[in-house]
Short mmCIF file of C-alpha atoms in Angstrom, two decimals:
data_model
loop_
_atom_site.label_atom_id
_atom_site.label_comp_id
_atom_site.label_asym_id
_atom_site.label_seq_id
_atom_site.Cartn_x
_atom_site.Cartn_y
_atom_site.Cartn_z
CA MET A 1459 12.10 -13.17 -6.32
CA ALA A 1460 11.08 -14.53 -3.31
CA HIS A 1461 7.96 -13.31 -3.64
CA LYS A 1462 4.75 -12.49 -5.51
CA PHE A 1463 0.69 -12.14 -6.01
CA GLU A 1464 -0.62 -14.90 -8.74
CA VAL A 1465 -3.91 -14.49 -10.26
CA TYR A 1466 -5.85 -17.95 -10.74
CA LYS A 1467 -9.00 -19.43 -11.70
CA ASP A 1468 -10.31 -21.90 -8.95
CA LYS A 1469 -12.06 -24.89 -10.15
CA ALA A 1470 -15.29 -22.70 -8.99
CA GLY A 1471 -14.74 -20.44 -11.69
CA GLU A 1472 -13.99 -17.93 -9.49
CA TYR A 1473 -10.86 -15.32 -9.60
CA ARG A 1474 -8.50 -15.56 -6.30
CA VAL A 1475 -4.90 -14.07 -5.62
CA ARG A 1476 -2.41 -16.07 -3.20
CA PHE A 1477 1.24 -14.41 -1.88
CA LYS A 1478 3.79 -16.54 -2.40
CA TYR A 1479 7.45 -16.38 -0.41
CA ASN A 1480 9.95 -18.58 -1.62
CA SER A 1481 7.43 -20.85 -3.43
CA GLU A 1482 5.14 -20.94 0.00
CA VAL A 1483 1.93 -19.93 -0.06
CA ILE A 1484 1.74 -17.90 2.98
CA PHE A 1485 -1.89 -16.73 1.97
CA SER A 1486 -4.69 -16.87 -0.75
CA THR A 1487 -7.93 -14.33 -1.07
CA GLU A 1488 -12.17 -14.78 -0.86
CA GLY A 1489 -12.62 -15.85 -4.92
CA TYR A 1490 -13.71 -12.86 -6.94
CA ALA A 1491 -16.17 -12.59 -10.21
CA SER A 1492 -14.17 -11.04 -12.55
CA LYS A 1493 -10.21 -10.89 -12.86
CA SER A 1494 -10.44 -7.08 -12.51
CA GLY A 1495 -12.08 -7.83 -9.06
CA ALA A 1496 -8.58 -9.59 -8.03
CA HIS A 1497 -6.24 -6.86 -9.18
CA ARG A 1498 -8.21 -4.60 -7.10
CA ALA A 1499 -7.12 -7.17 -3.89
CA ILE A 1500 -3.89 -6.95 -4.89
CA GLU A 1501 -3.53 -2.62 -4.62
CA SER A 1502 -5.31 -2.67 -1.85
CA ILE A 1503 -3.55 -5.09 -0.16
CA LYS A 1504 0.10 -3.34 -1.18
CA LYS A 1505 -2.02 0.12 -0.42
CA PHE A 1506 -2.60 -1.29 3.34
CA VAL A 1507 -0.56 -3.59 4.72
CA PRO A 1508 3.31 -1.82 5.49
CA GLU A 1509 1.71 0.13 7.85
CA ALA A 1510 -0.68 -2.87 9.40
CA PRO A 1511 0.50 -3.88 13.28
CA THR A 1512 1.62 -6.86 15.07
CA GLU A 1513 0.02 -8.04 17.66
CA GLU A 1514 1.23 -11.16 19.94
CA MET A 1515 -1.56 -13.76 20.42
CA GLU A 1516 -1.02 -16.07 23.50
#
């Protein structure tokens, strides 16, 4: 698979989500106190990202 979400625990003990494409980290989220919070973030991203506009910044 070329892309995936990963849920991991950081050094501070918080759960974070990172999105990888071809093994490269594209973005990471803020820290969440629970693993379920991290999974809710993934569902939110999946729900809203397809309709997000692209904006050219010059």
